[in-house]
PDB file of C-alpha atoms in Angstrom:
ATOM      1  CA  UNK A   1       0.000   0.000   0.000  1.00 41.00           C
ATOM      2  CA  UNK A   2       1.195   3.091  -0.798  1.00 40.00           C
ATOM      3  CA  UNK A   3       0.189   6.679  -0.108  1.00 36.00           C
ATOM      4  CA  UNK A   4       0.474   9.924  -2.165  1.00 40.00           C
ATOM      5  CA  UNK A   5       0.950  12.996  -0.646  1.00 39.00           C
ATOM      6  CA  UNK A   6       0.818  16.416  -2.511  1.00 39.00           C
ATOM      7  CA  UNK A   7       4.582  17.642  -3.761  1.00 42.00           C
ATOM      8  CA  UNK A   8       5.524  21.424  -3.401  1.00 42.00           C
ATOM      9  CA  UNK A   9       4.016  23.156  -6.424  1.00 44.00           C
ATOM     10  CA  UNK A  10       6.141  22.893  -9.569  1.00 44.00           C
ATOM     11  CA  UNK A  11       5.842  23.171 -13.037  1.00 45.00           C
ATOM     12  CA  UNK A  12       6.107  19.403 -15.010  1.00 47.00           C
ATOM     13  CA  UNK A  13       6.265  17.813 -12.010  1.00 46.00           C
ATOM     14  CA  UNK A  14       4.395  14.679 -10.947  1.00 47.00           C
ATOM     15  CA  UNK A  15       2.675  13.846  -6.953  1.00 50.00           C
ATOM     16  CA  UNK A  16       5.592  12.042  -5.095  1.00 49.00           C
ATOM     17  CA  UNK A  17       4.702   8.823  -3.850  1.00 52.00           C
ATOM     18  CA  UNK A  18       6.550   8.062  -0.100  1.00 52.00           C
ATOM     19  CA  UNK A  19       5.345   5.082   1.802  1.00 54.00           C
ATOM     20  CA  UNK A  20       4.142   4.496   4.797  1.00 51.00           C
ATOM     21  CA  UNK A  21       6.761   3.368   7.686  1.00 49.00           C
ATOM     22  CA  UNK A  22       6.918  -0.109   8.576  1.00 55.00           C
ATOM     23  CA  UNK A  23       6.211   0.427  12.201  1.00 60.00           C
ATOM     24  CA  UNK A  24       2.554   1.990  11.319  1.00 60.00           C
ATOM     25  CA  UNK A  25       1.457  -1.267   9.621  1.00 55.00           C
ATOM     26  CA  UNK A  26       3.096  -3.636  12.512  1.00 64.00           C
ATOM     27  CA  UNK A  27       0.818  -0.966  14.770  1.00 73.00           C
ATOM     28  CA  UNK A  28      -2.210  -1.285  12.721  1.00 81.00           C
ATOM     29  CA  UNK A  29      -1.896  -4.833  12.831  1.00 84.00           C
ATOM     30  CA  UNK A  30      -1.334  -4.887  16.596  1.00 88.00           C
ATOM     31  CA  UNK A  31      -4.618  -2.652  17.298  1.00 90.00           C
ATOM     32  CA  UNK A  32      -6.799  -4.822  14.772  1.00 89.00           C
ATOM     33  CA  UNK A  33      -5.570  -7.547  16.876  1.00 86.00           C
ATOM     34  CA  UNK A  34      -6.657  -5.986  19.968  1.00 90.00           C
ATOM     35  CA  UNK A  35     -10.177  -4.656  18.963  1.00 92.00           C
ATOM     36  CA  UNK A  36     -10.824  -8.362  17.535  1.00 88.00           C
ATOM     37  CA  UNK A  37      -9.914  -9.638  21.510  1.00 85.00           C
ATOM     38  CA  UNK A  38     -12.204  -6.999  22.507  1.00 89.00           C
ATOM     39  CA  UNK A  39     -14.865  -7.718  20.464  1.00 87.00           C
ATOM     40  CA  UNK A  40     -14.774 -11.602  21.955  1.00 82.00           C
ATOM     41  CA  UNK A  41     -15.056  -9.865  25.343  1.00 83.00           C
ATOM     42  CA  UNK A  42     -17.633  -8.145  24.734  1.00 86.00           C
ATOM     43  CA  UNK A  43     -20.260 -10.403  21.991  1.00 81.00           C
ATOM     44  CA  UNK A  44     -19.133 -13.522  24.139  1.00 74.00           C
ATOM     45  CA  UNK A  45     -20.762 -11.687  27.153  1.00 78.00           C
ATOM     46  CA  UNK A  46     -23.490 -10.059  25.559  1.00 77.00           C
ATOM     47  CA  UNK A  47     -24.411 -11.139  22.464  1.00 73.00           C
ATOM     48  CA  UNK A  48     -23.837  -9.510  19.144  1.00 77.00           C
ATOM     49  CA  UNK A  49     -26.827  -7.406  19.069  1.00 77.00           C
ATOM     50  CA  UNK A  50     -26.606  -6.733  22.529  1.00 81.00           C
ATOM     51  CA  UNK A  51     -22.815  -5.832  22.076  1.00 84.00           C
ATOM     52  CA  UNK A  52     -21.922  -2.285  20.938  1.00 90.00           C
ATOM     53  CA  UNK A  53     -19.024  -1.053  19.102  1.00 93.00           C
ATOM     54  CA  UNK A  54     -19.409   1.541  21.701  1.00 93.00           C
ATOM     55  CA  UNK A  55     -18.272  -0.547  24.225  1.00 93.00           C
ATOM     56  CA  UNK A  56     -15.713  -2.590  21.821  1.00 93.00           C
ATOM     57  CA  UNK A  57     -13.588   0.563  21.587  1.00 95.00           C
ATOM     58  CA  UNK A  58     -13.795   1.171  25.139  1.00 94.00           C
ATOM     59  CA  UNK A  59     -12.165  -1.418  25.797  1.00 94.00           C
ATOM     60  CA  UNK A  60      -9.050  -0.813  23.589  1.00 93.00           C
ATOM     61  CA  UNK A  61      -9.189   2.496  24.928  1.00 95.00           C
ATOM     62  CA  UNK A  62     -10.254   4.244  21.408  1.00 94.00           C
ATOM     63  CA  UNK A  63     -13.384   6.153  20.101  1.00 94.00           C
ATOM     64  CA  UNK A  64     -15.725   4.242  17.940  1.00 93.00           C
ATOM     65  CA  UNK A  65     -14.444   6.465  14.785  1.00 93.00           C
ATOM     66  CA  UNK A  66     -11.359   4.942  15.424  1.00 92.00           C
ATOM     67  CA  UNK A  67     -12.583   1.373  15.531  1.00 93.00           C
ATOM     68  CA  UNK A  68     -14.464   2.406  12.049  1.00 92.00           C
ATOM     69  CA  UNK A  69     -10.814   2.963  10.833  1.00 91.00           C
ATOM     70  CA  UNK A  70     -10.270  -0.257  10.925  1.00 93.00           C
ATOM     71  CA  UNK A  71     -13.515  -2.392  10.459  1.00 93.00           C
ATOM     72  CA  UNK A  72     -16.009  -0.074   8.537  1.00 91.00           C
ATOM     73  CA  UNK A  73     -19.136  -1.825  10.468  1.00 90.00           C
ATOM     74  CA  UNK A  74     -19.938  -3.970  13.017  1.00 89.00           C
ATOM     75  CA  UNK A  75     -21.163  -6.943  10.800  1.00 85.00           C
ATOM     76  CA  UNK A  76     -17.346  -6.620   9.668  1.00 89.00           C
ATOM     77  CA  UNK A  77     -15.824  -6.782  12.535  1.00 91.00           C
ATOM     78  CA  UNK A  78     -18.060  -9.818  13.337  1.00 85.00           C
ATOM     79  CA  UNK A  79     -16.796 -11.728   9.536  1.00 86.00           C
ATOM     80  CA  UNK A  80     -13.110 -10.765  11.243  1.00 88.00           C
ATOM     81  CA  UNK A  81     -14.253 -12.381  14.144  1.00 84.00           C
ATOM     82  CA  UNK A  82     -15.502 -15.681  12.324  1.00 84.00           C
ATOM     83  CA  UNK A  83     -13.035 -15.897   9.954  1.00 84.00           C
ATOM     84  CA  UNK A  84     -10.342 -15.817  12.549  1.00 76.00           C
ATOM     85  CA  UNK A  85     -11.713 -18.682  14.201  1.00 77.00           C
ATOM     86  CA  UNK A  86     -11.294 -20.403  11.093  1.00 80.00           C
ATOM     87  CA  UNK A  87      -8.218 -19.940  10.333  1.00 78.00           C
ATOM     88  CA  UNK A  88      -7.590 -21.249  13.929  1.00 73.00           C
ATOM     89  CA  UNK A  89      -9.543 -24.366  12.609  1.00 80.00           C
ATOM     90  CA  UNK A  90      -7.953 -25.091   9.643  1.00 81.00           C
ATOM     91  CA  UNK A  91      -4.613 -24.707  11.064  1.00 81.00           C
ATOM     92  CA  UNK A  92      -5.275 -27.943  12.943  1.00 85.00           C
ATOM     93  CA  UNK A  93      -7.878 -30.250  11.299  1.00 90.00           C
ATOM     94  CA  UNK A  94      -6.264 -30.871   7.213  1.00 90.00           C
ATOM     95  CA  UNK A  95      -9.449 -32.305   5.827  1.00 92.00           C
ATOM     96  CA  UNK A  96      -7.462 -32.764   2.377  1.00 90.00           C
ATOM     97  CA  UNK A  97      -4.910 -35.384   3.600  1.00 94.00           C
ATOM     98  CA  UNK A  98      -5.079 -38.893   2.266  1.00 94.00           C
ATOM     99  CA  UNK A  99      -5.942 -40.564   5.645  1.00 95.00           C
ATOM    100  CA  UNK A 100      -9.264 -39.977   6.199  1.00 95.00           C
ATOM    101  CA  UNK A 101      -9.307 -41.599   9.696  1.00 95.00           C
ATOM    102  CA  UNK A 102      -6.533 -39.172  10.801  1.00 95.00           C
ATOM    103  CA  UNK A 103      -8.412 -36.257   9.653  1.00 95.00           C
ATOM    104  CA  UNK A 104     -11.054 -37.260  11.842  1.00 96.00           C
ATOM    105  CA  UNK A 105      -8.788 -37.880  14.542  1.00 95.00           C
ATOM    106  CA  UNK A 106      -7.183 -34.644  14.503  1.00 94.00           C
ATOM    107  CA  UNK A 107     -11.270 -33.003  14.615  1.00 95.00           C
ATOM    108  CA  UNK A 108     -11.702 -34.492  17.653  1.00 95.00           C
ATOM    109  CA  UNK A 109      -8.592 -33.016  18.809  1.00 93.00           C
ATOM    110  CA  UNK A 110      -9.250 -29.377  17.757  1.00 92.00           C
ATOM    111  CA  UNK A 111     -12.494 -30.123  20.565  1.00 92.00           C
ATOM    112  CA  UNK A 112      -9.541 -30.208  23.125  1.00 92.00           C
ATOM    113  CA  UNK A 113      -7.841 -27.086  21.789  1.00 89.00           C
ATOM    114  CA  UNK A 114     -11.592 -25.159  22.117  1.00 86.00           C
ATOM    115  CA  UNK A 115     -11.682 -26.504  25.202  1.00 88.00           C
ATOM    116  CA  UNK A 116      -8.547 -23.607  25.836  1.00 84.00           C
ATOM    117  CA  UNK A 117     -10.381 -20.838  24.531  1.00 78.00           C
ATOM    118  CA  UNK A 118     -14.332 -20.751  26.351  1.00 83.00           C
ATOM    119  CA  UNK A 119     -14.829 -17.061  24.884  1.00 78.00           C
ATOM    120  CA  UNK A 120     -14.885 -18.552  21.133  1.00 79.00           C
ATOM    121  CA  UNK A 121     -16.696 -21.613  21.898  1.00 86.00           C
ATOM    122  CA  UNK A 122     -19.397 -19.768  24.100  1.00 85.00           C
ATOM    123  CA  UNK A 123     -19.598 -17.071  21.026  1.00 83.00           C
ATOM    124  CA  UNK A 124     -20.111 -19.762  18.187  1.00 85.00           C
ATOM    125  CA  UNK A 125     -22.636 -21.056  20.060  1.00 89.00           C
ATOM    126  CA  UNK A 126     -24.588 -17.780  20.687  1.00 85.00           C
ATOM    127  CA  UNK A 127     -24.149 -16.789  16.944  1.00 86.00           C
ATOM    128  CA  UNK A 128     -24.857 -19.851  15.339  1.00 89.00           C
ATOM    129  CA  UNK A 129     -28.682 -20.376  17.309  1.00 90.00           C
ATOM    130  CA  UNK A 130     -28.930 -15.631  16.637  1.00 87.00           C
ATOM    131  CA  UNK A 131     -27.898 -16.688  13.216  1.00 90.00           C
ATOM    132  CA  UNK A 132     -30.663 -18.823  12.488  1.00 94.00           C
ATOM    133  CA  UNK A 133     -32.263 -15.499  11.675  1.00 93.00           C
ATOM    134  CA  UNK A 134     -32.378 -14.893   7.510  1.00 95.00           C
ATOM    135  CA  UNK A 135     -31.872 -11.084   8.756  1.00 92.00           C
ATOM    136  CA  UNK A 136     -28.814 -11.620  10.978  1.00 89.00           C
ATOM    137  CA  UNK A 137     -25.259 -10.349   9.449  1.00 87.00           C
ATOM    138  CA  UNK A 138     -23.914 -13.884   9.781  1.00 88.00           C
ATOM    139  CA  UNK A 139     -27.017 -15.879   8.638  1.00 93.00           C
ATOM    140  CA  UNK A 140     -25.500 -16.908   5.134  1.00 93.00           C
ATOM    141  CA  UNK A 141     -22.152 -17.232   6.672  1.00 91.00           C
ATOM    142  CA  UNK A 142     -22.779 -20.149   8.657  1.00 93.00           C
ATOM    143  CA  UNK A 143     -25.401 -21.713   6.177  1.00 95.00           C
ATOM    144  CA  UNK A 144     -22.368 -21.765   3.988  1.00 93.00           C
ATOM    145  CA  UNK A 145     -19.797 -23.104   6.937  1.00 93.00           C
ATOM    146  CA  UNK A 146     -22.090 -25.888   7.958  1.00 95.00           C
ATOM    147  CA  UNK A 147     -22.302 -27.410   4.020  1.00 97.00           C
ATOM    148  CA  UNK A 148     -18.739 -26.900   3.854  1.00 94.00           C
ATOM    149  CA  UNK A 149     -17.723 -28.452   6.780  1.00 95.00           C
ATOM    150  CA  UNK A 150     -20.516 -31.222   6.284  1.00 97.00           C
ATOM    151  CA  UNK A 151     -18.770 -31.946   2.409  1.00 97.00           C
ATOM    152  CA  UNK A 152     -15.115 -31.884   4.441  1.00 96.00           C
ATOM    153  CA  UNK A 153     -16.141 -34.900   7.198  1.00 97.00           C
ATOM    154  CA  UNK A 154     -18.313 -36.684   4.397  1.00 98.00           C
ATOM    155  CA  UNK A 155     -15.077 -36.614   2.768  1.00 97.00           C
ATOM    156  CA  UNK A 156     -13.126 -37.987   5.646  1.00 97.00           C
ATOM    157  CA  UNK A 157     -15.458 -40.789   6.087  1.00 98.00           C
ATOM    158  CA  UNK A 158     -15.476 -41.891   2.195  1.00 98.00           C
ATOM    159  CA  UNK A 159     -11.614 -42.035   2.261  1.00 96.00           C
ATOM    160  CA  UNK A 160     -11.870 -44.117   5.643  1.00 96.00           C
ATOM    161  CA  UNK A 161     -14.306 -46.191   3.967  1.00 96.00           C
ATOM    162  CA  UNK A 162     -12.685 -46.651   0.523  1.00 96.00           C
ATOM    163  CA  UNK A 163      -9.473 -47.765   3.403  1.00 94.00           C
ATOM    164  CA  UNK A 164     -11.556 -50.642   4.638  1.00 94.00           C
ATOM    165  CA  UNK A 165     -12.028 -48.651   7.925  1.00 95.00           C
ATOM    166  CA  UNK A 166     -15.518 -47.595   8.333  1.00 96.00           C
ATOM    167  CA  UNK A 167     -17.995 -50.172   9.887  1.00 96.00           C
ATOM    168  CA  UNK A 168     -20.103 -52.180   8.025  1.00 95.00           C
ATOM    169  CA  UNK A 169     -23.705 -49.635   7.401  1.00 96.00           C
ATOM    170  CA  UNK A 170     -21.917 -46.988   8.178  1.00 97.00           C
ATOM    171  CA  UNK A 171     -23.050 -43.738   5.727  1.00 98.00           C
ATOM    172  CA  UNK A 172     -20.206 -41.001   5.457  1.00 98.00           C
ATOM    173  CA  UNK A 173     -22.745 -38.548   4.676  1.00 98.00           C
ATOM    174  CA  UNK A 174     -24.985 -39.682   7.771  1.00 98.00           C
ATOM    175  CA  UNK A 175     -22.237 -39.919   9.821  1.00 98.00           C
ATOM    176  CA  UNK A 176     -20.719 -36.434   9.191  1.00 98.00           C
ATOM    177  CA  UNK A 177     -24.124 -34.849   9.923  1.00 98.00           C
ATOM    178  CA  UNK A 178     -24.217 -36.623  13.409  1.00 98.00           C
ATOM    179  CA  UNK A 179     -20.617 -35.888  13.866  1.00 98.00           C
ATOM    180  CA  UNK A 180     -21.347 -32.036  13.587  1.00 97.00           C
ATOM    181  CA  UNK A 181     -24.847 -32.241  15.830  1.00 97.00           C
ATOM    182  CA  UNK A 182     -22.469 -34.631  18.164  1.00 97.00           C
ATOM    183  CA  UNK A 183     -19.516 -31.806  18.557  1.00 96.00           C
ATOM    184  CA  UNK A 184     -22.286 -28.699  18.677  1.00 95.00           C
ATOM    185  CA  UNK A 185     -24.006 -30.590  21.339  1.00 96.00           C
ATOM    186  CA  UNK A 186     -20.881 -31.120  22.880  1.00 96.00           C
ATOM    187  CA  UNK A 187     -19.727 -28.017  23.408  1.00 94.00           C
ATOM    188  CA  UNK A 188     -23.236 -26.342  24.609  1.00 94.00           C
ATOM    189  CA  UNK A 189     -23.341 -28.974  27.694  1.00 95.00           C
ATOM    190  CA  UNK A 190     -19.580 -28.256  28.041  1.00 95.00           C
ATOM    191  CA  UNK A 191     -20.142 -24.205  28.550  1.00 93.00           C
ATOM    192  CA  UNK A 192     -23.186 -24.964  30.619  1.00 94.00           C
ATOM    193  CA  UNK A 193     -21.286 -27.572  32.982  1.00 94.00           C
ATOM    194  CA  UNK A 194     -17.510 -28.119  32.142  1.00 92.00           C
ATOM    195  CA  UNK A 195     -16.892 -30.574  34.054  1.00 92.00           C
ATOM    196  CA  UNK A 196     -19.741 -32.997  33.092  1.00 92.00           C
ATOM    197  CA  UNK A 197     -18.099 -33.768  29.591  1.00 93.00           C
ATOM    198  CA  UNK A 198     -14.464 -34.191  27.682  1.00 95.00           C
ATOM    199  CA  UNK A 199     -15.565 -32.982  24.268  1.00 96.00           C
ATOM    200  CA  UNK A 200     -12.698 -34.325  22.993  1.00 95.00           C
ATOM    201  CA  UNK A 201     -12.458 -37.617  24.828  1.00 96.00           C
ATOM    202  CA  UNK A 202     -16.488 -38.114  23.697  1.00 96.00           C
ATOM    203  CA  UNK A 203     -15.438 -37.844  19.961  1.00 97.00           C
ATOM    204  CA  UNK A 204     -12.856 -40.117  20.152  1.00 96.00           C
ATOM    205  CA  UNK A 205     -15.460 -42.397  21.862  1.00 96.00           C
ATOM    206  CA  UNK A 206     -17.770 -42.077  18.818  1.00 97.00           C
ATOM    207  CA  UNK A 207     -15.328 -42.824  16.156  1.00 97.00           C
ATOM    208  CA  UNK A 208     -14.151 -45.744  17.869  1.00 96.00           C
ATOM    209  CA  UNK A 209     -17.865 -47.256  17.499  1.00 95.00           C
ATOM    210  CA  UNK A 210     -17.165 -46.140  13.843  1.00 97.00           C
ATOM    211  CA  UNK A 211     -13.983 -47.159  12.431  1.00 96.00           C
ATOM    212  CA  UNK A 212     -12.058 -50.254  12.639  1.00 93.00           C
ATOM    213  CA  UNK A 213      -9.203 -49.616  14.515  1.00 91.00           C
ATOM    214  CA  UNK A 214      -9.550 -46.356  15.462  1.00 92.00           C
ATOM    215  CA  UNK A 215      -7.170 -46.656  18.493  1.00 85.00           C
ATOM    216  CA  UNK A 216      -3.963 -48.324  16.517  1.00 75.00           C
ATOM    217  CA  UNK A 217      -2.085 -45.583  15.990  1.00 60.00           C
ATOM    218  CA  UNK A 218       0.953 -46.521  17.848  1.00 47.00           C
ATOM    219  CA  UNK A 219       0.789 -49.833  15.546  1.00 51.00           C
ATOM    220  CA  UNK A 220      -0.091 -47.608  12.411  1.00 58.00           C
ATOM    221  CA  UNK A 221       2.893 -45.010  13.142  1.00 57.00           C
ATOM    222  CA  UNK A 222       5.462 -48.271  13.676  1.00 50.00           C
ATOM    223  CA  UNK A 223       4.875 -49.986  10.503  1.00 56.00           C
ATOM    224  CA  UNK A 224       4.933 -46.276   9.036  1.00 64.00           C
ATOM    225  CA  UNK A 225       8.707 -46.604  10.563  1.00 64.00           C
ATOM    226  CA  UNK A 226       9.051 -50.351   8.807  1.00 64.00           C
ATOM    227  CA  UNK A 227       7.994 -49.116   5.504  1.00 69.00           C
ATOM    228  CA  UNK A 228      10.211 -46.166   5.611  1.00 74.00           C
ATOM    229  CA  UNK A 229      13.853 -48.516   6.610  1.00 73.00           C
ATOM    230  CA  UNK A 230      12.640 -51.031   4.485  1.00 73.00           C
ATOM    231  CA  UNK A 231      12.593 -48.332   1.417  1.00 75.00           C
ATOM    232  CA  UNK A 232      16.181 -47.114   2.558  1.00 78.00           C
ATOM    233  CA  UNK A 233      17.531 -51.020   3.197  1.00 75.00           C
ATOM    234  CA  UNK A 234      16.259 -51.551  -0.666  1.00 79.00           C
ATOM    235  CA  UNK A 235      17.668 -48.120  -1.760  1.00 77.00           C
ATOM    236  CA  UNK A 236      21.261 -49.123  -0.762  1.00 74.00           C
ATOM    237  CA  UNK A 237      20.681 -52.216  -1.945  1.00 68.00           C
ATOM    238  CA  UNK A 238      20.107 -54.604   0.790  1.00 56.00           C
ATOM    239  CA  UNK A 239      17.347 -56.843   1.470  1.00 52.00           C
ATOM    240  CA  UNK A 240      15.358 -56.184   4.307  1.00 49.00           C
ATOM    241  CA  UNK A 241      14.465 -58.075   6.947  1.00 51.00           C
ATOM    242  CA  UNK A 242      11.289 -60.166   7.073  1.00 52.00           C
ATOM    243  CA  UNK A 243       8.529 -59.029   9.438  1.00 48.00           C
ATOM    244  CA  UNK A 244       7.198 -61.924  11.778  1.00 46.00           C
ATOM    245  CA  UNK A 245       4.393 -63.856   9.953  1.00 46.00           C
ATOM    246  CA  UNK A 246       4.507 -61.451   7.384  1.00 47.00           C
ATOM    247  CA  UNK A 247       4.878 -64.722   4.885  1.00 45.00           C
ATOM    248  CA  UNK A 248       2.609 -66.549   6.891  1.00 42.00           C
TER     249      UNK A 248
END
C-alpha cells in the first residue's frame, strides 16, 4: 500500500509517492488484533446485538471512529471475528490429507484445543442459534460453513471407507451430519457444565464405534517406521528383513 501525498508546487512535475513506515502497519496490525480480543469480550458476554461497538472501543481504549478505521461496520468486525476462528480451525484439522481416519482424529482433537479458549466456543454457540435469523449479518455465513464443513467430514469418512475402515452400514454422509450435531451438542453442555463432559475424549469415543481400529495408531505409526527402513535397506541395496508372519 502506498500513499500519495501532494509535492511542493512545480511546473512538469508529478505527486511524489513516499510510503508508509513499517512500524505503522506492525501498529495497525497490533490494534486490529486488539479490537478483535475486545470484540470476543464483549459479543461472548453479551451477544452480538446486545454488544456495541461503543463498548468494543472502550475497551481498547479508542473512540468508535477509530474502531471504524479499521472495520467499517460492526457486521465486519463480526466476519473478522468468524473468519479468525477459522483460520484457527484449519490450522489444525487438514481435511485434504489422504488418511481420512486421521483427519477425523485430529477433529476431535481441535475439541480439546476449544476446550482452551471458552470465549470462542461460548460465542459460536450464541451466533450460530442468533444466526438462524435470515436477517442476521452472519445468517448466510454459517449456512455456507455448515455445508462446507458437512462436504469436508463426508469426505473424511469416504476415504476411511474406501481404506476398509468404516464399519459395516456406516453412511459417510450420515455420519458427518451426526458428527457435527455430536460436537455442537458437545460443546453447549460443556459451557453450561464443564466438568460434566471431555468434548474431545467423547469424539474419540464415537469414532471408535465407527472405524475399525480407530485406536492403533501406535501400531499404524510403527509400521509407518518399517515401511520407511525397508525403502532405505532396498535403496542401498540390501534386502530387508522379514517381518514376523509377514509370509505366513
Amino acid at each position: 500500500m502506498t500513499e500519495t501525498t501532494s509535492a511542493p508546487a512545480q511546473a512538469g512535475t508529478a505527486p511524489t509517492r513516499t510510503r508508509k513506515p513499517r512500524g505503522e502497519y506492525a501498529k495497525s496490525s497490533q490494534t486490529r488484533t486488539a479490537i478483535l480480543d475486545a470484540a470476543l469480550e464483549v459479543f461472548s458476554q453479551s451477544g452480538y446485538r446486545a454488544g456495541s461497538l461503543r463498548e468494543v472501543a472502550e475497551r481498547v481504549g479508542m473512540s468508535e471512529a477509530g474502531l471504524l478505521h479499521h472495520f467499517r461496520s460492526k457486521s465486519a468486525l463480526l466476519m473478522a471475528l468468524l473468519e479468525h476462528r477459522d483460520e484457527l480451525s484449519r490450522a489444525r484439522v487438514d481435511f485434504d490429507i489422504p488418511d481420512g481416519v486421521e483427519a477425523l482424529r485430529a477433529l476431535a482433537e481441535l475439541a480439546r484445543f476449544n476446550a482452551a479458549q471458552p470465549g470462542i466456543v461460548e460465542l459460536y454457540c450464541m451466533l450460530s442459534a442468533e444466526a438462524t435469523s435470515p436477517a442476521h449479518p452472519a445468517h448466510q455465513y454459517f449456512v455456507n460453513r455448515y455445508v462446507s464443513v458437512r462436504a469436508s467430514v463426508t469426505g473424511s469418512f469416504e476415504r476411511a471407507a474406501a481404506a476398509g475402515r468404516l464399519m459395516d452400514g456406516v453412511d459417510p454422509g450420515r455420519a458427518a451430519v451426526a458428527t457435527i450435531a455430536l460436537m455442537d451438542g458437545l460443546q453447549v453442555q460443556w459451557l453450561l457444565a464443564p466438568d460434566s463432559t471431555d468434548m474431545a475424549e467423547a469424539l474419540h469415543e464415537a469414532f471408535r464405534v465407527l472405524i475399525r481400529g480407530y485406536d492403533l495408531v501406535s501400531i499404524e505409526n510403527a509400521l509407518d517406521v518399517l515401511d520407511a527402513q525397508d525403502a532405505v535397506d532396498e535403496a542401498e541395496g540390501g534386502s530387508a528383513p522379514e517381518r514376523v508372519g509377514e509370509h505366513e
